[in-house]
N, CA, C and O atoms as a DFTB+ gen file, in Angstrom:
200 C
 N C O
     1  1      51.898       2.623      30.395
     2  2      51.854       1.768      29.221
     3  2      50.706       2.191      28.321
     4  3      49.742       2.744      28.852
     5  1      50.718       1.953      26.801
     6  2      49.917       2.658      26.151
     7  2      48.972       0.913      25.796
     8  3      49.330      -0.229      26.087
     9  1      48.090       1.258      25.293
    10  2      46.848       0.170      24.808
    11  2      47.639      -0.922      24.186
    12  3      47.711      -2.058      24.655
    13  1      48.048      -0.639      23.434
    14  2      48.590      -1.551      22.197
    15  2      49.910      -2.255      22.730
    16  3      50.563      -3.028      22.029
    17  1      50.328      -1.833      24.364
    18  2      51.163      -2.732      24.792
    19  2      50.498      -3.898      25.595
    20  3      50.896      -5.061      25.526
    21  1      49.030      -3.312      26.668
    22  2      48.481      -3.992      27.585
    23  2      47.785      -5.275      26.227
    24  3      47.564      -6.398      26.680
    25  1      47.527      -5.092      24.914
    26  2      47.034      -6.390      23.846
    27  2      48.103      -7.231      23.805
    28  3      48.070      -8.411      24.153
    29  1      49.154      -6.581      23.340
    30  2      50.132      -7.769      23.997
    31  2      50.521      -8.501      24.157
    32  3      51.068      -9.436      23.571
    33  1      50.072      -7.881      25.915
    34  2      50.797      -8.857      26.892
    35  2      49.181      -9.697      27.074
    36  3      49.073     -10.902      27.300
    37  1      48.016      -8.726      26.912
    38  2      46.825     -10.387      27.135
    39  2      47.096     -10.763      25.915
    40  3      47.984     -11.334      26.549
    41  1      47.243     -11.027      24.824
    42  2      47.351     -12.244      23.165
    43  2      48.770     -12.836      24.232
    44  3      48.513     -13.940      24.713
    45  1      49.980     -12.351      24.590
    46  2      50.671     -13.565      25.292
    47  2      50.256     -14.618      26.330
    48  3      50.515     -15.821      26.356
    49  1      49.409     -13.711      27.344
    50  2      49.051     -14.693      28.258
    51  2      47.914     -15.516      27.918
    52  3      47.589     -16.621      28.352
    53  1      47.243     -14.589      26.857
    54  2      45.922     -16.173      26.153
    55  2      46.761     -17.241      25.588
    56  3      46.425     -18.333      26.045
    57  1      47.807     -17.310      24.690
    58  2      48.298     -18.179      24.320
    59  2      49.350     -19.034      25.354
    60  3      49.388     -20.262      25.274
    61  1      50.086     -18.398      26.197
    62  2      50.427     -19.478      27.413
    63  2      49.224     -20.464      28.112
    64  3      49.244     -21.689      28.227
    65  1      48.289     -19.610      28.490
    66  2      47.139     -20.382      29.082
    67  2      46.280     -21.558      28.098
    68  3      45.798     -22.619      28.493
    69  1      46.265     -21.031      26.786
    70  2      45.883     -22.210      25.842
    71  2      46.998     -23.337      25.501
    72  3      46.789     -24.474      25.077
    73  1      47.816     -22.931      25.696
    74  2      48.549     -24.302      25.707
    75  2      48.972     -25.074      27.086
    76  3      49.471     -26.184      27.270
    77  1      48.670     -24.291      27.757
    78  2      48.572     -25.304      29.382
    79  2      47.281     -25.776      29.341
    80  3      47.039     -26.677      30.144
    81  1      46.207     -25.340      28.480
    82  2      44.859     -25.449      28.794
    83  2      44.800     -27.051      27.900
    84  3      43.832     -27.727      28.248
    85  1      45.786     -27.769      26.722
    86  2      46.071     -28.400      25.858
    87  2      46.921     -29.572      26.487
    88  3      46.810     -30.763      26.196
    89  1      47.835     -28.989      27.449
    90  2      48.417     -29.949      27.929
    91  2      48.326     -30.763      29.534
    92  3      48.856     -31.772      29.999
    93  1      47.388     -29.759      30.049
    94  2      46.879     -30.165      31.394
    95  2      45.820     -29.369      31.637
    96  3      46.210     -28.210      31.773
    97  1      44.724     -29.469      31.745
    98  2      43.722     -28.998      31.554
    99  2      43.569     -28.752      33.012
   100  3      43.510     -27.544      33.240
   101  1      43.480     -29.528      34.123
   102  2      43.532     -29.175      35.899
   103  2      44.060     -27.962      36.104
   104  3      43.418     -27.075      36.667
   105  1      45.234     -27.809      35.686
   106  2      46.050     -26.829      36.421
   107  2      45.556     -25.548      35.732
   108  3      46.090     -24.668      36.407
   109  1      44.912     -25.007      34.871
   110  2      44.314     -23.929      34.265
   111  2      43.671     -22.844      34.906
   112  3      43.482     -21.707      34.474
   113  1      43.317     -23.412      36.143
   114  2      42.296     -22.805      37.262
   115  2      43.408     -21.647      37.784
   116  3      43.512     -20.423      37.706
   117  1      44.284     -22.917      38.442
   118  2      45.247     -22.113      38.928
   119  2      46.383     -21.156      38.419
   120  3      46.973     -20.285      39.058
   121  1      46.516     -21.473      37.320
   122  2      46.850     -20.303      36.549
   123  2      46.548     -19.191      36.001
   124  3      47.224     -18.276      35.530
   125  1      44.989     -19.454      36.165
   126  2      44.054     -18.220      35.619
   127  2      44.245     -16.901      37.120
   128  3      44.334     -15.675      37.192
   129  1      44.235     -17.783      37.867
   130  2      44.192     -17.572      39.633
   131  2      45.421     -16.089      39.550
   132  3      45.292     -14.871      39.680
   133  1      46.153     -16.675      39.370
   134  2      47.767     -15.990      39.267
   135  2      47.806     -15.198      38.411
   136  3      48.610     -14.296      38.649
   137  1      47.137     -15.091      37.220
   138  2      47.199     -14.426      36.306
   139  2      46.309     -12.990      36.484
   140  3      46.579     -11.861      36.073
   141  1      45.066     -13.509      37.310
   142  2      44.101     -12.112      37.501
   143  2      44.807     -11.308      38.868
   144  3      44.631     -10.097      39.000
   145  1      45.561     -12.041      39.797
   146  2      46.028     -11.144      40.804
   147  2      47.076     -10.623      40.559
   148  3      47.583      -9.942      41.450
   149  1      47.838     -10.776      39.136
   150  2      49.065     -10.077      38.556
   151  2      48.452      -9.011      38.034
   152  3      48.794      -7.885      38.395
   153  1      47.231      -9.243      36.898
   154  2      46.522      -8.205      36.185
   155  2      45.859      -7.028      37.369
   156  3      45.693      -5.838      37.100
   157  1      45.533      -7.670      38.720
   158  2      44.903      -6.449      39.783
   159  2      46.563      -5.863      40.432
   160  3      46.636      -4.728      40.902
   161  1      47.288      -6.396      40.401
   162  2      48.460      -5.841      40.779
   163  2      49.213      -4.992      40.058
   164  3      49.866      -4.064      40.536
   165  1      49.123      -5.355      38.641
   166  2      49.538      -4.358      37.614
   167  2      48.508      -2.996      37.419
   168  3      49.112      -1.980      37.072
   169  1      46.866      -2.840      37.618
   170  2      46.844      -2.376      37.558
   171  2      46.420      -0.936      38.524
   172  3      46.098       0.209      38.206
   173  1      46.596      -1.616      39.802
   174  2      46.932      -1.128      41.313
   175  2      48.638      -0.087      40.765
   176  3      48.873       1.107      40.952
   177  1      49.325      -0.921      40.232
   178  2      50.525      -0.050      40.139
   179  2      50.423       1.517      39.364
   180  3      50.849       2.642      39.623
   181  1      49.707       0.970      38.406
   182  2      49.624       1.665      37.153
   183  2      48.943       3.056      37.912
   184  3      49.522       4.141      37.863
   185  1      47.696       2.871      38.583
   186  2      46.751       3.552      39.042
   187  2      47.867       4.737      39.891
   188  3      48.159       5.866      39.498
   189  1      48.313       4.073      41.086
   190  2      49.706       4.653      42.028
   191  2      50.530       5.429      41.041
   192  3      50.866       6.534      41.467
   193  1      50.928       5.141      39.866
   194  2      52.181       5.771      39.660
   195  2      51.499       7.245      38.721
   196  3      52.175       8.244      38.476
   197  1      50.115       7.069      38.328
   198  2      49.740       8.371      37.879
   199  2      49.611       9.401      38.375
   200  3      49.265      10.371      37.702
């Protein structure tokens, strides 16, 4: 993936997380949670497939 795809997809996931962050503020933790072991998983893949 080139730069200007990985902006993105974080401007998508800042704006999912700001509006969970708007509508339930608790559960934010845990979404942040999920979100950084997708981002170490994505870039575990990325790393592998070069």
């Amino acid at each position: 993936m080139n730069p200007e795809t990985y902006r993105d997809i974080t401007a998508i996931v800042a704006i999912i997380v700001g509006v969970f962050f708007i509508v339930d503020p608790s559960i934010v933790a845990y979404l942040l949670g999920i979100v950084l072991i997708a981002y170490g998983l994505m870039e575990l893949i990325r790393r592998v497939m070069e």
